[in-house]
Amino acid sequence: MSLSIRNQIPGTVTSVTAGEAMSTVKVRLQGGQDITAAITTDAVKDLGFAEGTAVKALVKSTEVSLATGPVSGISIRNQIAGTVTDVATGGAMGSVKVSVEGGELTAAITKDAVEALGLTAGASVVALIKSTEISLATA
């Protein structure tokens, strides 16, 4: 099966907290960074997620925001430090490739944001991803 989701970062489940409808799944990425995914409890059961399960974190490019440093005072806990490797812009949108430990992310953000943040190859950034925007797949 092919997916249009290019952001696929391998990791290992470190914990699962199940609720009636939703669960949080904590994952240690190969690069050592931790993320949390909020997925349905049915998905956790169907995919057999438990501590130690190898997974891939899947994030659509349009769900990756970028900042020039860590951001406090927001509910987004998944903040992954990286370095811009490539920037391509069109009339309205930009595609920013970011190297992170253990993988690479692509962020689809506005051209205005690319310019306002001064994003160029080599720039340090932090990828911001809400837990509800991360899907998990078996590795």
PDB file of C-alpha atoms in Angstrom:
ATOM      1  CA  MET A   1       0.000   0.000   0.000  1.00  0.00           C
ATOM      2  CA  SER A   2       1.242   3.475  -0.877  1.00  0.00           C
ATOM      3  CA  LEU A   3       0.604   6.590   1.169  1.00  0.00           C
ATOM      4  CA  SER A   4       0.813  10.268   0.277  1.00  0.00           C
ATOM      5  CA  ILE A   5       2.146  10.950   3.781  1.00  0.00           C
ATOM      6  CA  ARG A   6       5.879  11.500   3.357  1.00  0.00           C
ATOM      7  CA  ASN A   7       6.590  12.287   7.004  1.00  0.00           C
ATOM      8  CA  GLN A   8       7.170   8.784   8.384  1.00  0.00           C
ATOM      9  CA  ILE A   9       9.505   8.670  11.377  1.00  0.00           C
ATOM     10  CA  PRO A  10      10.322   5.302  12.984  1.00  0.00           C
ATOM     11  CA  GLY A  11      10.069   4.838  16.729  1.00  0.00           C
ATOM     12  CA  THR A  12       9.052   2.549  19.595  1.00  0.00           C
ATOM     13  CA  VAL A  13       5.972   2.776  21.818  1.00  0.00           C
ATOM     14  CA  THR A  14       6.986   3.647  25.377  1.00  0.00           C
ATOM     15  CA  SER A  15       3.511   3.797  26.910  1.00  0.00           C
ATOM     16  CA  VAL A  16      -0.197   3.583  26.135  1.00  0.00           C
ATOM     17  CA  THR A  17      -2.859   5.312  28.227  1.00  0.00           C
ATOM     18  CA  ALA A  18      -6.268   4.048  27.135  1.00  0.00           C
ATOM     19  CA  GLY A  19      -9.555   5.855  27.594  1.00  0.00           C
ATOM     20  CA  GLU A  20     -13.091   4.945  26.572  1.00  0.00           C
ATOM     21  CA  ALA A  21     -12.843   6.452  23.071  1.00  0.00           C
ATOM     22  CA  MET A  22      -9.323   7.875  22.761  1.00  0.00           C
ATOM     23  CA  SER A  23      -5.858   6.821  23.875  1.00  0.00           C
ATOM     24  CA  THR A  24      -2.533   8.555  24.110  1.00  0.00           C
ATOM     25  CA  VAL A  25       0.460   6.661  22.810  1.00  0.00           C
ATOM     26  CA  LYS A  26       3.934   7.888  23.718  1.00  0.00           C
ATOM     27  CA  VAL A  27       6.651   7.069  21.210  1.00  0.00           C
ATOM     28  CA  ARG A  28      10.432   7.389  21.433  1.00  0.00           C
ATOM     29  CA  LEU A  29      11.679   8.314  17.950  1.00  0.00           C
ATOM     30  CA  GLN A  30      14.868   6.703  16.657  1.00  0.00           C
ATOM     31  CA  GLY A  31      16.659  10.005  17.209  1.00  0.00           C
ATOM     32  CA  GLY A  32      15.799   9.892  20.933  1.00  0.00           C
ATOM     33  CA  GLN A  33      13.038  12.503  20.927  1.00  0.00           C
ATOM     34  CA  ASP A  34       9.639  11.696  22.447  1.00  0.00           C
ATOM     35  CA  ILE A  35       6.259  12.421  20.875  1.00  0.00           C
ATOM     36  CA  THR A  36       2.684  11.718  21.882  1.00  0.00           C
ATOM     37  CA  ALA A  37      -0.081  10.648  19.493  1.00  0.00           C
ATOM     38  CA  ALA A  38      -3.775  10.843  20.399  1.00  0.00           C
ATOM     39  CA  ILE A  39      -5.528   8.042  18.494  1.00  0.00           C
ATOM     40  CA  THR A  40      -8.707   6.038  18.978  1.00  0.00           C
ATOM     41  CA  THR A  41      -8.690   3.234  21.512  1.00  0.00           C
ATOM     42  CA  ASP A  42     -10.066   0.970  18.763  1.00  0.00           C
ATOM     43  CA  ALA A  43      -6.950   1.694  16.671  1.00  0.00           C
ATOM     44  CA  VAL A  44      -4.698   0.831  19.615  1.00  0.00           C
ATOM     45  CA  LYS A  45      -6.494  -2.513  19.995  1.00  0.00           C
ATOM     46  CA  ASP A  46      -6.692  -3.255  16.246  1.00  0.00           C
ATOM     47  CA  LEU A  47      -2.991  -2.555  15.706  1.00  0.00           C
ATOM     48  CA  GLY A  48      -1.877  -4.242  18.928  1.00  0.00           C
ATOM     49  CA  PHE A  49       0.053  -1.253  20.248  1.00  0.00           C
ATOM     50  CA  ALA A  50       1.816  -1.880  23.560  1.00  0.00           C
ATOM     51  CA  GLU A  51       5.076  -0.851  25.172  1.00  0.00           C
ATOM     52  CA  GLY A  52       7.932  -1.959  22.918  1.00  0.00           C
ATOM     53  CA  THR A  53       5.919  -2.044  19.667  1.00  0.00           C
ATOM     54  CA  ALA A  54       7.871  -0.717  16.667  1.00  0.00           C
ATOM     55  CA  VAL A  55       5.829   1.993  14.910  1.00  0.00           C
ATOM     56  CA  LYS A  56       6.069   4.778  12.371  1.00  0.00           C
ATOM     57  CA  ALA A  57       4.758   8.220  13.249  1.00  0.00           C
ATOM     58  CA  LEU A  58       2.857   9.599  10.250  1.00  0.00           C
ATOM     59  CA  VAL A  59       2.271  13.341   9.895  1.00  0.00           C
ATOM     60  CA  LYS A  60       0.841  15.153   6.878  1.00  0.00           C
ATOM     61  CA  SER A  61       3.018  18.061   5.716  1.00  0.00           C
ATOM     62  CA  THR A  62       0.155  20.513   6.188  1.00  0.00           C
ATOM     63  CA  GLU A  63       0.035  19.562   9.895  1.00  0.00           C
ATOM     64  CA  VAL A  64       3.679  20.515  10.586  1.00  0.00           C
ATOM     65  CA  SER A  65       4.190  24.084  11.780  1.00  0.00           C
ATOM     66  CA  LEU A  66       7.644  25.594  12.161  1.00  0.00           C
ATOM     67  CA  ALA A  67       9.154  27.977  14.700  1.00  0.00           C
ATOM     68  CA  THR A  68      12.646  29.378  14.980  1.00  0.00           C
ATOM     69  CA  GLY A  69      12.999  28.007  18.528  1.00  0.00           C
ATOM     70  CA  PRO A  70      11.124  26.166  21.287  1.00  0.00           C
ATOM     71  CA  VAL A  71       7.706  27.678  22.022  1.00  0.00           C
ATOM     72  CA  SER A  72       6.318  27.864  25.552  1.00  0.00           C
ATOM     73  CA  GLY A  73       2.822  28.694  26.683  1.00  0.00           C
ATOM     74  CA  ILE A  74       1.046  26.577  24.072  1.00  0.00           C
ATOM     75  CA  SER A  75      -0.639  23.186  24.279  1.00  0.00           C
ATOM     76  CA  ILE A  76       1.582  21.665  21.575  1.00  0.00           C
ATOM     77  CA  ARG A  77       3.973  19.335  23.405  1.00  0.00           C
ATOM     78  CA  ASN A  78       5.466  17.689  20.307  1.00  0.00           C
ATOM     79  CA  GLN A  79       8.324  20.060  19.515  1.00  0.00           C
ATOM     80  CA  ILE A  80      11.063  18.423  17.462  1.00  0.00           C
ATOM     81  CA  ALA A  81      14.293  20.352  16.844  1.00  0.00           C
ATOM     82  CA  GLY A  82      15.833  20.180  13.397  1.00  0.00           C
ATOM     83  CA  THR A  83      17.671  21.950  10.601  1.00  0.00           C
ATOM     84  CA  VAL A  84      16.207  23.232   7.335  1.00  0.00           C
ATOM     85  CA  THR A  85      17.720  21.332   4.405  1.00  0.00           C
ATOM     86  CA  ASP A  86      15.669  22.781   1.528  1.00  0.00           C
ATOM     87  CA  VAL A  87      13.049  25.444   0.848  1.00  0.00           C
ATOM     88  CA  ALA A  88      10.878  25.687  -2.251  1.00  0.00           C
ATOM     89  CA  THR A  89       8.243  28.405  -2.610  1.00  0.00           C
ATOM     90  CA  GLY A  90       5.479  29.092  -5.090  1.00  0.00           C
ATOM     91  CA  GLY A  91       3.006  31.935  -5.369  1.00  0.00           C
ATOM     92  CA  ALA A  92       1.270  31.213  -2.057  1.00  0.00           C
ATOM     93  CA  MET A  93       2.818  28.173  -0.374  1.00  0.00           C
ATOM     94  CA  GLY A  94       6.229  26.838   0.536  1.00  0.00           C
ATOM     95  CA  SER A  95       7.644  23.382   1.125  1.00  0.00           C
ATOM     96  CA  VAL A  96      10.308  23.252   3.827  1.00  0.00           C
ATOM     97  CA  LYS A  97      12.360  20.098   4.359  1.00  0.00           C
ATOM     98  CA  VAL A  98      13.715  19.649   7.859  1.00  0.00           C
ATOM     99  CA  SER A  99      16.329  17.155   8.990  1.00  0.00           C
ATOM    100  CA  VAL A 100      15.589  15.772  12.470  1.00  0.00           C
ATOM    101  CA  GLU A 101      17.400  13.068  14.411  1.00  0.00           C
ATOM    102  CA  GLY A 102      16.292   9.759  12.928  1.00  0.00           C
ATOM    103  CA  GLY A 103      14.511  11.165   9.886  1.00  0.00           C
ATOM    104  CA  GLU A 104      13.281  14.041   7.810  1.00  0.00           C
ATOM    105  CA  LEU A 105      10.075  16.096   7.892  1.00  0.00           C
ATOM    106  CA  THR A 106       8.422  18.251   5.273  1.00  0.00           C
ATOM    107  CA  ALA A 107       6.295  21.230   6.308  1.00  0.00           C
ATOM    108  CA  ALA A 108       3.836  22.812   3.884  1.00  0.00           C
ATOM    109  CA  ILE A 109       3.487  26.401   5.123  1.00  0.00           C
ATOM    110  CA  THR A 110       2.605  29.724   3.549  1.00  0.00           C
ATOM    111  CA  LYS A 111       5.169  31.595   1.501  1.00  0.00           C
ATOM    112  CA  ASP A 112       4.594  34.545   3.857  1.00  0.00           C
ATOM    113  CA  ALA A 113       5.614  32.377   6.841  1.00  0.00           C
ATOM    114  CA  VAL A 114       8.756  31.184   5.034  1.00  0.00           C
ATOM    115  CA  GLU A 115       9.744  34.809   4.442  1.00  0.00           C
ATOM    116  CA  ALA A 116       8.707  36.108   7.892  1.00  0.00           C
ATOM    117  CA  LEU A 117      10.723  33.387   9.659  1.00  0.00           C
ATOM    118  CA  GLY A 118      13.704  33.815   7.320  1.00  0.00           C
ATOM    119  CA  LEU A 119      13.798  30.103   6.546  1.00  0.00           C
ATOM    120  CA  THR A 120      16.751  29.047   4.435  1.00  0.00           C
ATOM    121  CA  ALA A 121      18.895  25.928   4.211  1.00  0.00           C
ATOM    122  CA  GLY A 122      20.915  25.555   7.406  1.00  0.00           C
ATOM    123  CA  ALA A 123      18.468  27.441   9.641  1.00  0.00           C
ATOM    124  CA  SER A 124      17.616  25.873  13.003  1.00  0.00           C
ATOM    125  CA  VAL A 125      13.897  25.260  13.503  1.00  0.00           C
ATOM    126  CA  VAL A 126      11.472  23.449  15.771  1.00  0.00           C
ATOM    127  CA  ALA A 127       8.680  21.410  14.189  1.00  0.00           C
ATOM    128  CA  LEU A 128       5.417  21.781  16.114  1.00  0.00           C
ATOM    129  CA  ILE A 129       2.929  18.922  15.764  1.00  0.00           C
ATOM    130  CA  LYS A 130      -0.296  18.536  17.764  1.00  0.00           C
ATOM    131  CA  SER A 131      -0.858  15.062  19.225  1.00  0.00           C
ATOM    132  CA  THR A 132      -4.151  14.775  17.363  1.00  0.00           C
ATOM    133  CA  GLU A 133      -2.328  15.266  14.053  1.00  0.00           C
ATOM    134  CA  ILE A 134      -0.040  12.242  14.484  1.00  0.00           C
ATOM    135  CA  SER A 135      -1.172   8.859  13.221  1.00  0.00           C
ATOM    136  CA  LEU A 136       0.693   5.667  14.014  1.00  0.00           C
ATOM    137  CA  ALA A 137       1.311   2.631  11.845  1.00  0.00           C
ATOM    138  CA  THR A 138       3.041  -0.629  12.564  1.00  0.00           C
ATOM    139  CA  ALA A 139       6.640  -0.558  11.424  1.00  0.00           C
TER     140      ALA A 139
END
